[in-house]
mmCIF file of C-alpha atoms in Angstrom:
data_model
loop_
_atom_site.group_PDB
_atom_site.id
_atom_site.type_symbol
_atom_site.label_atom_id
_atom_site.label_comp_id
_atom_site.label_asym_id
_atom_site.label_seq_id
_atom_site.Cartn_x
_atom_site.Cartn_y
_atom_site.Cartn_z
ATOM 1 C CA MET A 1 32.271 -35.598 -4.227
ATOM 2 C CA TYR A 2 32.322 -39.216 -3.170
ATOM 3 C CA GLY A 3 29.939 -40.762 -5.667
ATOM 4 C CA PRO A 4 27.910 -40.502 -8.801
ATOM 5 C CA LEU A 5 26.038 -37.304 -9.807
ATOM 6 C CA ALA A 6 22.342 -37.465 -10.089
ATOM 7 C CA GLU A 7 21.218 -37.875 -13.687
ATOM 8 C CA THR A 8 17.850 -37.859 -15.374
ATOM 9 C CA ILE A 9 15.915 -41.135 -14.790
ATOM 10 C CA ARG A 10 12.809 -42.019 -16.778
ATOM 11 C CA THR A 11 9.945 -44.464 -16.173
ATOM 12 C CA GLN A 12 6.844 -45.023 -18.198
ATOM 13 C CA ARG A 13 4.974 -42.294 -16.402
ATOM 14 C CA LEU A 14 7.563 -40.233 -14.578
ATOM 15 C CA VAL A 15 10.738 -38.348 -15.054
ATOM 16 C CA LEU A 16 13.110 -37.763 -12.192
ATOM 17 C CA GLU A 17 15.058 -34.635 -12.856
ATOM 18 C CA PRO A 18 18.127 -33.743 -10.874
ATOM 19 C CA LEU A 19 17.379 -30.963 -8.520
ATOM 20 C CA ALA A 20 18.411 -27.382 -9.378
ATOM 21 C CA VAL A 21 17.996 -24.119 -7.475
ATOM 22 C CA HIS A 22 15.466 -22.813 -10.033
ATOM 23 C CA HIS A 23 13.225 -25.749 -9.138
ATOM 24 C CA ALA A 24 12.020 -23.787 -6.132
ATOM 25 C CA ASP A 25 9.933 -21.664 -8.076
ATOM 26 C CA GLU A 26 7.740 -24.311 -9.319
ATOM 27 C CA MET A 27 8.005 -26.626 -6.243
ATOM 28 C CA ALA A 28 7.053 -23.952 -3.677
ATOM 29 C CA PRO A 29 3.304 -24.033 -4.625
ATOM 30 C CA VAL A 30 3.478 -27.953 -5.103
ATOM 31 C CA LEU A 31 4.702 -28.435 -1.616
ATOM 32 C CA ASP A 32 2.658 -25.566 -0.019
ATOM 33 C CA ASP A 33 0.144 -27.765 2.013
ATOM 34 C CA ARG A 34 0.223 -28.339 5.629
ATOM 35 C CA ARG A 35 -1.232 -31.718 5.299
ATOM 36 C CA LEU A 36 1.971 -32.836 3.424
ATOM 37 C CA HIS A 37 3.989 -31.828 6.524
ATOM 38 C CA ARG A 38 1.928 -33.726 9.017
ATOM 39 C CA TYR A 39 4.428 -36.632 9.149
ATOM 40 C CA ILE A 40 7.651 -35.056 7.680
ATOM 41 C CA GLY A 41 7.534 -32.181 10.028
ATOM 42 C CA GLY A 42 8.030 -28.431 9.653
ATOM 43 C CA GLU A 43 5.940 -26.180 7.621
ATOM 44 C CA PRO A 44 5.768 -25.353 3.921
ATOM 45 C CA LEU A 45 8.543 -23.149 2.943
ATOM 46 C CA THR A 46 8.216 -19.879 1.031
ATOM 47 C CA ARG A 47 9.712 -19.659 -2.403
ATOM 48 C CA ASP A 48 12.773 -17.829 -1.021
ATOM 49 C CA GLU A 49 13.203 -20.303 1.783
ATOM 50 C CA LEU A 50 12.946 -23.197 -0.754
ATOM 51 C CA ARG A 51 15.389 -21.564 -3.050
ATOM 52 C CA ALA A 52 17.853 -21.271 -0.163
ATOM 53 C CA ARG A 53 17.239 -24.817 0.874
ATOM 54 C CA TYR A 54 17.829 -26.115 -2.689
ATOM 55 C CA ALA A 55 21.014 -23.988 -3.020
ATOM 56 C CA HIS A 56 22.350 -25.756 -0.023
ATOM 57 C CA LEU A 57 21.341 -29.119 -1.243
ATOM 58 C CA VAL A 58 22.840 -28.555 -4.711
ATOM 59 C CA ALA A 59 26.119 -27.440 -3.088
ATOM 60 C CA GLY A 60 26.386 -30.661 -1.247
ATOM 61 C CA PRO A 61 28.016 -31.521 2.044
ATOM 62 C CA ALA A 62 31.385 -30.374 3.188
ATOM 63 C CA PRO A 63 34.010 -32.798 1.697
ATOM 64 C CA PHE A 64 35.086 -34.140 5.175
ATOM 65 C CA HIS A 65 31.668 -35.694 5.562
ATOM 66 C CA GLN A 66 32.508 -38.298 2.870
ATOM 67 C CA GLU A 67 28.854 -38.439 1.970
ATOM 68 C CA TYR A 68 27.024 -37.420 -0.987
ATOM 69 C CA TRP A 69 23.358 -36.049 -1.613
ATOM 70 C CA LEU A 70 21.313 -36.979 -4.381
ATOM 71 C CA ASN A 71 17.993 -35.141 -5.073
ATOM 72 C CA TRP A 72 15.493 -35.314 -7.837
ATOM 73 C CA ILE A 73 12.228 -33.471 -8.711
ATOM 74 C CA VAL A 74 9.572 -36.003 -9.672
ATOM 75 C CA ARG A 75 7.631 -34.981 -12.761
ATOM 76 C CA ARG A 76 4.751 -36.650 -14.683
ATOM 77 C CA ALA A 77 6.188 -37.559 -18.181
ATOM 78 C CA ARG A 78 3.079 -36.677 -20.094
ATOM 79 C CA ASP A 79 2.902 -32.995 -19.119
ATOM 80 C CA ARG A 80 6.160 -32.389 -17.158
ATOM 81 C CA GLN A 81 4.065 -31.351 -14.013
ATOM 82 C CA ALA A 82 6.169 -31.464 -10.823
ATOM 83 C CA VAL A 83 4.506 -33.759 -8.368
ATOM 84 C CA GLY A 84 7.063 -34.237 -5.681
ATOM 85 C CA TYR A 85 10.568 -35.268 -5.033
ATOM 86 C CA VAL A 86 12.881 -38.258 -4.040
ATOM 87 C CA ARG A 87 16.301 -38.047 -2.278
ATOM 88 C CA ALA A 88 19.007 -40.143 -0.978
ATOM 89 C CA THR A 89 21.927 -39.424 1.399
ATOM 90 C CA VAL A 90 24.729 -41.925 0.776
ATOM 91 C CA THR A 91 27.477 -42.579 3.189
ATOM 92 C CA PRO A 92 30.268 -45.224 3.496
ATOM 93 C CA ALA A 93 29.589 -47.833 6.079
ATOM 94 C CA ALA A 94 32.089 -50.286 7.726
ATOM 95 C CA ARG A 95 34.356 -52.100 5.475
ATOM 96 C CA GLY A 96 33.133 -55.513 4.206
ATOM 97 C CA PHE A 97 35.240 -58.575 4.009
ATOM 98 C CA THR A 98 36.213 -60.795 1.173
ATOM 99 C CA VAL A 99 36.404 -64.500 1.835
ATOM 100 C CA THR A 100 38.627 -66.579 -0.524
ATOM 101 C CA PRO A 101 37.039 -70.068 -1.194
ATOM 102 C CA PRO A 102 38.517 -73.149 0.829
ATOM 103 C CA SER A 103 39.983 -74.423 -2.428
ATOM 104 C CA THR A 104 42.455 -71.577 -2.572
ATOM 105 C CA GLY A 105 43.399 -71.468 1.115
ATOM 106 C CA SER A 106 40.390 -69.848 2.615
ATOM 107 C CA THR A 107 41.497 -66.361 3.687
ATOM 108 C CA VAL A 108 39.603 -63.282 4.858
ATOM 109 C CA ARG A 109 40.653 -59.988 3.648
ATOM 110 C CA PRO A 110 39.131 -56.503 4.147
ATOM 111 C CA GLY A 111 36.934 -55.525 1.253
ATOM 112 C CA PRO A 112 35.963 -52.219 -0.061
ATOM 113 C CA PRO A 113 33.751 -50.003 2.178
ATOM 114 C CA ARG A 114 30.052 -50.631 1.677
ATOM 115 C CA ARG A 115 27.782 -47.692 0.795
ATOM 116 C CA ILE A 116 24.558 -47.081 2.705
ATOM 117 C CA ALA A 117 21.642 -44.831 1.306
ATOM 118 C CA SER A 118 19.011 -43.314 3.458
ATOM 119 C CA VAL A 119 16.124 -42.626 1.096
ATOM 120 C CA ALA A 120 12.935 -40.446 1.250
ATOM 121 C CA TRP A 121 10.037 -39.743 -1.089
ATOM 122 C CA VAL A 122 7.476 -36.928 -0.962
ATOM 123 C CA ILE A 123 4.593 -36.550 -3.325
ATOM 124 C CA ALA A 124 2.169 -33.590 -3.125
ATOM 125 C CA MET A 125 -1.317 -34.141 -1.874
ATOM 126 C CA PRO A 126 -3.160 -33.821 -5.215
ATOM 127 C CA TYR A 127 -0.931 -36.432 -6.713
ATOM 128 C CA GLN A 128 -1.063 -39.070 -3.969
ATOM 129 C CA GLY A 129 -2.965 -42.415 -4.496
ATOM 130 C CA PHE A 130 -1.664 -42.857 -8.145
ATOM 131 C CA GLY A 131 1.391 -44.994 -7.242
ATOM 132 C CA PHE A 132 3.874 -42.115 -8.101
ATOM 133 C CA ALA A 133 5.704 -42.468 -4.788
ATOM 134 C CA THR A 134 6.179 -46.236 -5.368
ATOM 135 C CA GLU A 135 7.193 -45.823 -8.999
ATOM 136 C CA ALA A 136 9.684 -42.999 -8.293
ATOM 137 C CA ALA A 137 11.190 -44.641 -5.153
ATOM 138 C CA ARG A 138 11.474 -47.945 -6.967
ATOM 139 C CA VAL A 139 13.608 -46.430 -9.905
ATOM 140 C CA LEU A 140 15.465 -44.559 -7.221
ATOM 141 C CA LEU A 141 16.390 -47.825 -5.470
ATOM 142 C CA ASP A 142 17.253 -49.465 -8.852
ATOM 143 C CA TRP A 143 19.663 -46.540 -9.713
ATOM 144 C CA LEU A 144 21.459 -46.601 -6.349
ATOM 145 C CA LEU A 145 21.977 -50.258 -6.430
ATOM 146 C CA ALA A 146 23.325 -49.980 -10.033
ATOM 147 C CA HIS A 147 25.740 -47.306 -8.668
ATOM 148 C CA GLY A 148 27.443 -49.136 -5.940
ATOM 149 C CA VAL A 149 25.023 -48.705 -3.030
ATOM 150 C CA HIS A 150 24.908 -51.938 -0.991
ATOM 151 C CA ASP A 151 22.337 -51.082 1.786
ATOM 152 C CA VAL A 152 19.215 -48.858 1.728
ATOM 153 C CA VAL A 153 17.246 -47.679 4.742
ATOM 154 C CA ALA A 154 14.113 -45.376 4.997
ATOM 155 C CA THR A 155 12.468 -43.931 8.199
ATOM 156 C CA VAL A 156 8.724 -43.602 8.304
ATOM 157 C CA HIS A 157 6.484 -41.920 10.789
ATOM 158 C CA PRO A 158 4.667 -44.795 12.454
ATOM 159 C CA ASP A 159 1.199 -43.187 11.742
ATOM 160 C CA ASN A 160 2.128 -42.617 7.969
ATOM 161 C CA ARG A 161 0.394 -45.702 6.675
ATOM 162 C CA PRO A 162 0.737 -44.631 2.895
ATOM 163 C CA SER A 163 4.517 -44.206 3.218
ATOM 164 C CA ALA A 164 4.859 -47.501 5.144
ATOM 165 C CA ALA A 165 2.990 -49.140 2.235
ATOM 166 C CA VAL A 166 5.337 -47.696 -0.175
ATOM 167 C CA ALA A 167 8.284 -49.033 1.774
ATOM 168 C CA ALA A 168 6.825 -52.521 1.912
ATOM 169 C CA LYS A 169 6.004 -52.468 -1.901
ATOM 170 C CA LEU A 170 9.807 -51.677 -2.407
ATOM 171 C CA GLY A 171 10.858 -54.683 -0.446
ATOM 172 C CA LEU A 172 12.037 -52.672 2.615
ATOM 173 C CA ARG A 173 11.237 -54.400 5.940
ATOM 174 C CA ARG A 174 10.413 -52.722 9.369
ATOM 175 C CA THR A 175 13.555 -53.451 11.556
ATOM 176 C CA GLY A 176 12.015 -52.824 14.941
ATOM 177 C CA GLU A 177 14.509 -49.928 15.372
ATOM 178 C CA THR A 178 13.350 -46.244 15.798
ATOM 179 C CA THR A 179 15.010 -42.957 15.248
ATOM 180 C CA GLY A 180 15.496 -40.381 17.936
ATOM 181 C CA ASP A 181 12.246 -38.586 16.695
ATOM 182 C CA GLY A 182 10.299 -41.824 16.778
ATOM 183 C CA GLU A 183 10.232 -42.906 13.222
ATOM 184 C CA ASP A 184 10.479 -46.525 12.349
ATOM 185 C CA VAL A 185 13.529 -47.658 10.442
ATOM 186 C CA TRP A 186 13.025 -49.732 7.371
ATOM 187 C CA ARG A 187 15.711 -51.564 5.620
ATOM 188 C CA LEU A 188 16.177 -53.468 2.313
ATOM 189 C CA PRO A 189 17.421 -56.912 3.094
ATOM 190 C CA HIS A 190 20.995 -57.480 2.024
ATOM 191 C CA GLY A 191 21.247 -58.656 -1.613
ATOM 192 C CA THR A 192 17.535 -58.121 -2.149
ATOM 193 C CA PRO A 193 16.818 -56.090 -5.327
ATOM 194 C CA PRO A 194 13.550 -53.888 -5.237
ATOM 195 C CA THR A 195 10.564 -55.702 -6.673
#
């Protein structure tokens, strides 16, 4: 493991609970809606398929990958109803540099490697439009930045206007880059905390 473990995170309306394999039992019906997969791809997974997927995610990547996976189930705080999930894959990026001020001789030294997080949020269809995605993703970004992540990116299907709106509300900016499958790359400007 190359980073912090997911921990329970609370907001006024939500609880982000670290993913466990048993969550598949309640999440399978929450995610069982073809409309939800319109932009994220694939099809709804059966309970057994989701259980296998969660077992893989909980196990994490092979150690030589030098990345870590963080996954949370998003619940409403008032009734503990699961409404979706958020996730982050954190990897080391190129080493940064430390510049010593001119008053001390102005030298440039290699700094610690910077961590970059690729984030995503999915809220089930009946719970969309209540600000849950923005609230959950905002607290995720705050948590990541507090745990040593320096750069945050998200990829959003160009036709997924609600998800693009969430990215913009979080302070991410469209970069003009696209992924191999045509999704727009959004990035949190360096040094900018989420709003």
